[in-house]
Amino acid sequence: MARQDLSTLPRNLNPQQLPTHIAVIMDGNGRWATRQGLPRFVGHRQGAKSLKELLRCCKDWGISTLTAYAFSTENWRRPAEEVHFLMGLFEQLLRHELAEMRQEGVRISFIGDLSDLSPSLQREMHRSMRETAHNQAVRFNVAVNYGGRAELVNACRQLAEHVQQGTLMPSEINAAVFEQQLYTAGSSDPDLLIRTSGEMRLSNYLLWQMAYTELYFTDVLFPDFDRAALHQALLHYQGRERRFGKISREEAALLA
Ligand code: FPP
């Protein structure tokens, strides 16, 4: 099975300068449906199709990780029927898509506090993680019952416990040690965040991990986010100069 298929990469994108990790906030599903006079859940179903296409593009173009925000710790405040629908959709997708993910070399992981989810959904999640753990074509992280602040508080609590047990000195705590306590331990930070539907917020998503991430906001609603929309996002990304706190290349050349 081919790992990548760069033949579909638009010509004006530089294959050497693609992000290795994209994070996405899939916003606008509800509005997409409401605008067409359809119930909101239809938008979530359509959003799931966009997500599948986005994952396929990442795999084809050698973008090694996609991290999608499927359900935040705040999303429990939505109407009970919508929460129920979303939980059912996650479970259904996992059941229906697992075989294809295995075949396509997708390695799926869930980040967030899974313990609040129904036992049957947790079972499907653990099964899909177990059965795809050795896949290498593309990493697909799905944030469910995820909140960045909760993740950071949890990391602090775990470090405090290590200190209390005498297995860690406070002076040994640094960024690398801290990161080990996050859900994303061992994974690279996102290079690019895409948020759809015109909202320009981080909404408690990957707060630590996105310290140097390039942010891209588009008015496109997530169910309409297709290859062409991803192409636009990548063009913007390739137009950015990532400085990581350093001075610009142009200024550095002048000083040299
Ligand atoms: C935000 O749109 C979308 C969500 C809260 C759910 C997204 C979930 C999926 C697309 C399914 C993916 C599932 C798996 C397991 C990978 P919104 O409802 O906030 O839209 P609005 O802003 O228009 O109201």
mmCIF file of C-alpha atoms and ligand atoms in Angstrom:
data_model
loop_
_atom_site.group_PDB
_atom_site.id
_atom_site.type_symbol
_atom_site.label_atom_id
_atom_site.label_comp_id
_atom_site.label_asym_id
_atom_site.label_seq_id
_atom_site.Cartn_x
_atom_site.Cartn_y
_atom_site.Cartn_z
ATOM 1 C CA MET A 1 0.000 0.000 0.000
ATOM 2 C CA ALA A 2 1.378 3.408 -0.987
ATOM 3 C CA ARG A 3 2.160 5.521 2.049
ATOM 4 C CA GLN A 4 2.056 8.846 0.241
ATOM 5 C CA ASP A 5 0.663 10.108 -3.018
ATOM 6 C CA LEU A 6 2.267 13.445 -3.769
ATOM 7 C CA SER A 7 0.814 13.354 -7.305
ATOM 8 C CA THR A 8 -2.272 15.148 -5.959
ATOM 9 C CA LEU A 9 -0.271 17.876 -4.183
ATOM 10 C CA PRO A 10 -1.082 21.238 -5.837
ATOM 11 C CA ARG A 11 1.896 22.453 -7.869
ATOM 12 C CA ASN A 12 2.268 25.757 -6.087
ATOM 13 C CA LEU A 13 2.897 24.015 -2.748
ATOM 14 C CA ASN A 14 6.447 23.160 -1.785
ATOM 15 C CA PRO A 15 6.523 19.523 -0.654
ATOM 16 C CA GLN A 16 9.629 20.297 1.454
ATOM 17 C CA GLN A 17 7.820 22.939 3.476
ATOM 18 C CA LEU A 18 4.613 21.248 4.494
ATOM 19 C CA PRO A 19 3.716 21.190 8.179
ATOM 20 C CA THR A 20 4.435 17.866 9.854
ATOM 21 C CA HIS A 21 1.568 18.312 12.315
ATOM 22 C CA ILE A 22 -1.776 20.023 11.725
ATOM 23 C CA ALA A 23 -4.260 20.721 14.524
ATOM 24 C CA VAL A 24 -7.851 21.501 13.560
ATOM 25 C CA ILE A 25 -10.843 23.055 15.320
ATOM 26 C CA MET A 26 -13.781 21.800 13.286
ATOM 27 C CA ASP A 27 -16.178 24.687 13.775
ATOM 28 C CA GLY A 28 -19.399 25.530 11.970
ATOM 29 C CA ASN A 29 -21.093 22.146 11.611
ATOM 30 C CA GLY A 30 -24.278 23.341 13.297
ATOM 31 C CA ARG A 31 -24.462 26.585 11.294
ATOM 32 C CA TRP A 32 -23.856 24.723 8.043
ATOM 33 C CA ALA A 33 -26.911 22.577 8.704
ATOM 34 C CA THR A 34 -29.106 25.373 10.089
ATOM 35 C CA ARG A 35 -28.414 27.536 7.016
ATOM 36 C CA GLN A 36 -29.843 24.782 4.879
ATOM 37 C CA GLY A 37 -32.859 24.288 7.095
ATOM 38 C CA LEU A 38 -31.496 20.951 8.335
ATOM 39 C CA PRO A 39 -31.087 19.720 11.925
ATOM 40 C CA ARG A 40 -27.657 20.398 13.460
ATOM 41 C CA PHE A 41 -26.729 16.727 13.611
ATOM 42 C CA VAL A 42 -26.654 16.587 9.800
ATOM 43 C CA GLY A 43 -23.805 19.127 10.002
ATOM 44 C CA HIS A 44 -21.846 16.902 12.388
ATOM 45 C CA ARG A 45 -22.236 13.944 10.006
ATOM 46 C CA GLN A 46 -21.018 16.074 7.129
ATOM 47 C CA GLY A 47 -18.163 17.351 9.323
ATOM 48 C CA ALA A 48 -17.068 13.784 9.923
ATOM 49 C CA LYS A 49 -16.821 13.346 6.122
ATOM 50 C CA SER A 50 -14.664 16.491 5.847
ATOM 51 C CA LEU A 51 -12.437 15.158 8.597
ATOM 52 C CA LYS A 52 -11.959 11.875 6.778
ATOM 53 C CA GLU A 53 -10.973 13.733 3.609
ATOM 54 C CA LEU A 54 -8.588 15.953 5.585
ATOM 55 C CA LEU A 55 -6.937 12.885 7.100
ATOM 56 C CA ARG A 56 -6.581 11.352 3.633
ATOM 57 C CA CYS A 57 -4.888 14.529 2.350
ATOM 58 C CA CYS A 58 -2.492 14.493 5.313
ATOM 59 C CA LYS A 59 -1.575 10.912 4.568
ATOM 60 C CA ASP A 60 -1.187 11.482 0.816
ATOM 61 C CA TRP A 61 0.917 14.595 1.257
ATOM 62 C CA GLY A 62 3.188 13.245 3.978
ATOM 63 C CA ILE A 63 1.797 15.420 6.798
ATOM 64 C CA SER A 64 2.490 12.945 9.537
ATOM 65 C CA THR A 65 0.029 14.026 12.271
ATOM 66 C CA LEU A 66 -3.513 15.420 12.392
ATOM 67 C CA THR A 67 -5.029 16.372 15.766
ATOM 68 C CA ALA A 68 -8.772 17.120 15.689
ATOM 69 C CA TYR A 69 -10.846 18.762 18.447
ATOM 70 C CA ALA A 70 -13.976 16.615 18.458
ATOM 71 C CA PHE A 71 -15.427 17.403 21.907
ATOM 72 C CA SER A 72 -14.230 19.834 24.553
ATOM 73 C CA THR A 73 -14.747 19.712 28.320
ATOM 74 C CA GLU A 74 -17.140 22.657 27.750
ATOM 75 C CA ASN A 75 -19.208 20.860 25.077
ATOM 76 C CA TRP A 76 -21.131 18.976 27.797
ATOM 77 C CA ARG A 77 -23.104 22.252 28.153
ATOM 78 C CA ARG A 78 -24.774 21.667 24.779
ATOM 79 C CA PRO A 79 -28.363 20.369 24.628
ATOM 80 C CA ALA A 80 -28.491 16.788 25.921
ATOM 81 C CA GLU A 81 -29.744 15.436 22.551
ATOM 82 C CA GLU A 82 -26.779 16.935 20.720
ATOM 83 C CA VAL A 83 -24.274 15.521 23.237
ATOM 84 C CA HIS A 84 -25.985 12.153 22.935
ATOM 85 C CA PHE A 85 -25.857 12.341 19.147
ATOM 86 C CA LEU A 86 -22.156 13.236 19.114
ATOM 87 C CA MET A 87 -21.224 10.405 21.476
ATOM 88 C CA GLY A 88 -23.220 7.998 19.297
ATOM 89 C CA LEU A 89 -21.526 9.376 16.172
ATOM 90 C CA PHE A 90 -18.029 8.834 17.640
ATOM 91 C CA GLU A 91 -18.872 5.249 18.511
ATOM 92 C CA GLN A 92 -20.482 4.571 15.147
ATOM 93 C CA LEU A 93 -17.534 6.077 13.268
ATOM 94 C CA LEU A 94 -15.056 3.996 15.226
ATOM 95 C CA ARG A 95 -17.012 0.808 14.499
ATOM 96 C CA HIS A 96 -17.423 1.570 10.801
ATOM 97 C CA GLU A 97 -14.051 3.095 10.033
ATOM 98 C CA LEU A 98 -11.674 0.922 12.055
ATOM 99 C CA ALA A 99 -11.053 -1.642 9.317
ATOM 100 C CA GLU A 100 -10.246 1.100 6.797
ATOM 101 C CA MET A 101 -7.971 2.904 9.258
ATOM 102 C CA ARG A 102 -6.073 -0.310 9.858
ATOM 103 C CA GLN A 103 -5.713 -0.874 6.149
ATOM 104 C CA GLU A 104 -4.662 2.717 5.402
ATOM 105 C CA GLY A 105 -1.964 2.722 8.068
ATOM 106 C CA VAL A 106 -3.703 5.259 10.335
ATOM 107 C CA ARG A 107 -2.612 5.229 13.966
ATOM 108 C CA ILE A 108 -5.462 6.640 16.052
ATOM 109 C CA SER A 109 -5.070 8.037 19.583
ATOM 110 C CA PHE A 110 -7.531 9.796 21.845
ATOM 111 C CA ILE A 111 -6.509 12.661 24.077
ATOM 112 C CA GLY A 112 -8.669 13.950 26.916
ATOM 113 C CA ASP A 113 -10.325 12.532 30.003
ATOM 114 C CA LEU A 114 -11.951 9.417 28.579
ATOM 115 C CA SER A 115 -13.151 8.224 32.009
ATOM 116 C CA ASP A 116 -16.357 10.361 31.765
ATOM 117 C CA LEU A 117 -17.428 8.648 28.533
ATOM 118 C CA SER A 118 -19.775 5.665 28.335
ATOM 119 C CA PRO A 119 -18.153 2.260 28.889
ATOM 120 C CA SER A 120 -19.044 1.118 25.362
ATOM 121 C CA LEU A 121 -17.464 4.212 23.776
ATOM 122 C CA GLN A 122 -14.357 3.792 25.947
ATOM 123 C CA ARG A 123 -14.130 0.160 24.804
ATOM 124 C CA GLU A 124 -14.269 1.175 21.126
ATOM 125 C CA MET A 125 -11.675 3.875 21.699
ATOM 126 C CA HIS A 126 -9.255 1.525 23.444
ATOM 127 C CA ARG A 127 -9.833 -1.148 20.818
ATOM 128 C CA SER A 128 -9.115 1.253 17.951
ATOM 129 C CA MET A 129 -5.946 2.535 19.689
ATOM 130 C CA ARG A 130 -4.750 -1.010 20.347
ATOM 131 C CA GLU A 131 -5.469 -2.282 16.854
ATOM 132 C CA THR A 132 -3.782 0.627 15.087
ATOM 133 C CA ALA A 133 -0.871 1.119 17.496
ATOM 134 C CA HIS A 134 1.706 -0.196 15.020
ATOM 135 C CA ASN A 135 0.497 1.766 12.000
ATOM 136 C CA GLN A 136 2.857 4.357 10.620
ATOM 137 C CA ALA A 137 1.355 6.116 7.589
ATOM 138 C CA VAL A 138 -0.332 8.924 9.547
ATOM 139 C CA ARG A 139 -1.079 9.700 13.206
ATOM 140 C CA PHE A 140 -4.630 10.752 13.939
ATOM 141 C CA ASN A 141 -5.193 12.238 17.402
ATOM 142 C CA VAL A 142 -8.765 12.948 18.405
ATOM 143 C CA ALA A 143 -9.408 15.223 21.387
ATOM 144 C CA VAL A 144 -12.542 14.092 23.225
ATOM 145 C CA ASN A 145 -13.579 15.546 26.593
ATOM 146 C CA TYR A 146 -10.376 17.515 26.214
ATOM 147 C CA GLY A 147 -9.524 20.861 27.832
ATOM 148 C CA GLY A 148 -6.106 22.493 27.742
ATOM 149 C CA ARG A 149 -6.360 23.952 31.248
ATOM 150 C CA ALA A 150 -7.471 20.627 32.720
ATOM 151 C CA GLU A 151 -4.540 18.961 30.957
ATOM 152 C CA LEU A 152 -2.078 21.464 32.491
ATOM 153 C CA VAL A 153 -3.611 21.195 35.977
ATOM 154 C CA ASN A 154 -3.460 17.417 35.708
ATOM 155 C CA ALA A 155 0.227 17.565 34.717
ATOM 156 C CA CYS A 156 0.986 19.776 37.758
ATOM 157 C CA ARG A 157 -0.850 17.375 40.039
ATOM 158 C CA GLN A 158 1.129 14.401 38.735
ATOM 159 C CA LEU A 159 4.442 16.195 39.171
ATOM 160 C CA ALA A 160 3.451 17.230 42.708
ATOM 161 C CA GLU A 161 2.728 13.578 43.488
ATOM 162 C CA HIS A 162 6.178 12.541 42.216
ATOM 163 C CA VAL A 163 7.753 15.222 44.413
ATOM 164 C CA GLN A 164 5.693 14.085 47.407
ATOM 165 C CA GLN A 165 6.781 10.484 46.830
ATOM 166 C CA GLY A 166 10.396 11.630 46.718
ATOM 167 C CA THR A 167 10.972 10.432 43.125
ATOM 168 C CA LEU A 168 11.419 13.953 41.712
ATOM 169 C CA MET A 169 13.183 17.081 42.971
ATOM 170 C CA PRO A 170 11.410 20.415 42.298
ATOM 171 C CA SER A 171 14.675 21.631 40.719
ATOM 172 C CA GLU A 172 14.461 18.771 38.172
ATOM 173 C CA ILE A 173 11.177 20.107 36.722
ATOM 174 C CA ASN A 174 11.752 21.709 33.337
ATOM 175 C CA ALA A 175 9.774 21.984 30.083
ATOM 176 C CA ALA A 176 10.832 18.523 28.896
ATOM 177 C CA VAL A 177 9.841 16.876 32.196
ATOM 178 C CA PHE A 178 6.551 18.816 32.227
ATOM 179 C CA GLU A 179 5.673 17.720 28.684
ATOM 180 C CA GLN A 180 5.986 14.101 29.673
ATOM 181 C CA GLN A 181 2.853 14.525 31.812
ATOM 182 C CA LEU A 182 0.680 15.824 28.961
ATOM 183 C CA TYR A 183 -1.702 13.674 26.911
ATOM 184 C CA THR A 184 0.498 14.447 23.913
ATOM 185 C CA ALA A 185 3.760 13.184 25.474
ATOM 186 C CA GLY A 186 6.104 11.945 22.776
ATOM 187 C CA SER A 187 4.287 13.749 19.951
ATOM 188 C CA SER A 188 5.579 16.816 18.061
ATOM 189 C CA ASP A 189 3.846 20.175 18.592
ATOM 190 C CA PRO A 190 1.419 21.335 15.882
ATOM 191 C CA ASP A 191 3.031 23.484 13.170
ATOM 192 C CA LEU A 192 -0.301 24.787 11.930
ATOM 193 C CA LEU A 193 -3.706 25.279 13.561
ATOM 194 C CA ILE A 194 -6.705 25.546 11.265
ATOM 195 C CA ARG A 195 -9.949 26.882 12.736
ATOM 196 C CA THR A 196 -12.968 27.064 10.470
ATOM 197 C CA SER A 197 -16.136 29.213 10.492
ATOM 198 C CA GLY A 198 -14.593 32.598 11.219
ATOM 199 C CA GLU A 199 -14.062 32.168 14.970
ATOM 200 C CA MET A 200 -10.664 33.455 16.088
ATOM 201 C CA ARG A 201 -10.066 31.832 19.439
ATOM 202 C CA LEU A 202 -8.082 28.900 20.795
ATOM 203 C CA SER A 203 -11.000 27.719 22.950
ATOM 204 C CA ASN A 204 -8.824 25.887 25.478
ATOM 205 C CA TYR A 205 -7.185 23.742 22.793
ATOM 206 C CA LEU A 206 -3.580 22.484 23.132
ATOM 207 C CA LEU A 207 -2.559 25.563 25.134
ATOM 208 C CA TRP A 208 0.944 24.332 25.933
ATOM 209 C CA GLN A 209 1.546 22.611 22.604
ATOM 210 C CA MET A 210 0.599 25.626 20.453
ATOM 211 C CA ALA A 211 3.168 28.063 21.864
ATOM 212 C CA TYR A 212 4.800 28.431 18.413
ATOM 213 C CA THR A 213 2.045 27.151 16.132
ATOM 214 C CA GLU A 214 1.046 29.204 13.101
ATOM 215 C CA LEU A 215 -2.648 30.103 13.370
ATOM 216 C CA TYR A 216 -4.929 30.069 10.336
ATOM 217 C CA PHE A 217 -8.554 31.147 10.522
ATOM 218 C CA THR A 218 -10.974 30.757 7.636
ATOM 219 C CA ASP A 219 -14.645 31.634 7.164
ATOM 220 C CA VAL A 220 -15.276 28.278 5.479
ATOM 221 C CA LEU A 221 -17.610 26.134 7.620
ATOM 222 C CA PHE A 222 -16.076 22.774 8.494
ATOM 223 C CA PRO A 223 -18.504 20.656 6.408
ATOM 224 C CA ASP A 224 -17.332 22.673 3.373
ATOM 225 C CA PHE A 225 -13.644 22.348 4.284
ATOM 226 C CA ASP A 226 -12.299 20.352 1.343
ATOM 227 C CA ARG A 227 -8.980 19.851 -0.465
ATOM 228 C CA ALA A 228 -9.195 23.314 -2.013
ATOM 229 C CA ALA A 229 -9.670 24.878 1.434
ATOM 230 C CA LEU A 230 -6.716 22.904 2.811
ATOM 231 C CA HIS A 231 -4.666 24.040 -0.174
ATOM 232 C CA GLN A 232 -5.410 27.684 0.776
ATOM 233 C CA ALA A 233 -4.424 27.039 4.400
ATOM 234 C CA LEU A 234 -1.131 25.469 3.309
ATOM 235 C CA LEU A 235 -0.379 28.345 0.932
ATOM 236 C CA HIS A 236 -0.795 30.767 3.839
ATOM 237 C CA TYR A 237 1.390 28.553 6.009
ATOM 238 C CA GLN A 238 4.149 28.454 3.405
ATOM 239 C CA GLY A 239 4.029 32.243 3.200
ATOM 240 C CA ARG A 240 4.827 32.608 6.891
ATOM 241 C CA GLU A 241 8.290 32.935 8.333
ATOM 242 C CA ARG A 242 8.591 30.843 11.486
ATOM 243 C CA ARG A 243 11.035 32.592 13.765
ATOM 244 C CA PHE A 244 10.655 30.812 17.127
ATOM 245 C CA GLY A 245 11.779 33.990 18.912
ATOM 246 C CA LYS A 246 14.713 34.700 16.582
ATOM 247 C CA ILE A 247 15.007 37.751 14.303
ATOM 248 C CA SER A 248 13.836 37.517 10.679
ATOM 249 C CA ARG A 249 16.074 35.882 8.036
ATOM 250 C CA GLU A 250 16.043 39.190 6.139
ATOM 251 C CA GLU A 251 17.366 41.168 9.116
ATOM 252 C CA ALA A 252 19.887 38.483 9.995
ATOM 253 C CA ALA A 253 21.263 38.705 6.414
ATOM 254 C CA LEU A 254 21.605 42.496 6.756
ATOM 255 C CA LEU A 255 23.514 42.110 10.018
ATOM 256 C CA ALA A 256 25.806 39.388 8.642
HETATM 257 C C1 FPP B 1 -18.164 22.053 16.114
HETATM 258 O O1 FPP B 1 -19.206 22.598 15.310
HETATM 259 C C2 FPP B 1 -18.097 20.588 15.983
HETATM 260 C C3 FPP B 1 -18.177 19.667 16.999
HETATM 261 C C4 FPP B 1 -18.361 20.061 18.412
HETATM 262 C C5 FPP B 1 -18.137 18.207 16.739
HETATM 263 C C6 FPP B 1 -17.177 17.759 15.684
HETATM 264 C C7 FPP B 1 -17.192 16.277 15.535
HETATM 265 C C8 FPP B 1 -17.087 15.623 14.361
HETATM 266 C C9 FPP B 1 -16.976 16.324 13.064
HETATM 267 C C10 FPP B 1 -17.062 14.132 14.337
HETATM 268 C C11 FPP B 1 -15.641 13.599 14.369
HETATM 269 C C12 FPP B 1 -15.582 12.308 15.051
HETATM 270 C C13 FPP B 1 -14.512 11.462 15.264
HETATM 271 C C14 FPP B 1 -14.594 10.341 16.220
HETATM 272 C C15 FPP B 1 -13.251 11.608 14.624
HETATM 273 P P1 FPP B 1 -20.374 23.385 16.033
HETATM 274 O O2 FPP B 1 -21.427 22.423 16.458
HETATM 275 O O3 FPP B 1 -19.788 24.181 17.158
HETATM 276 O O4 FPP B 1 -20.921 24.303 14.937
HETATM 277 P P2 FPP B 1 -21.525 25.764 15.164
HETATM 278 O O5 FPP B 1 -20.377 26.602 15.616
HETATM 279 O O6 FPP B 1 -22.011 26.128 13.805
HETATM 280 O O7 FPP B 1 -22.606 25.648 16.179
#
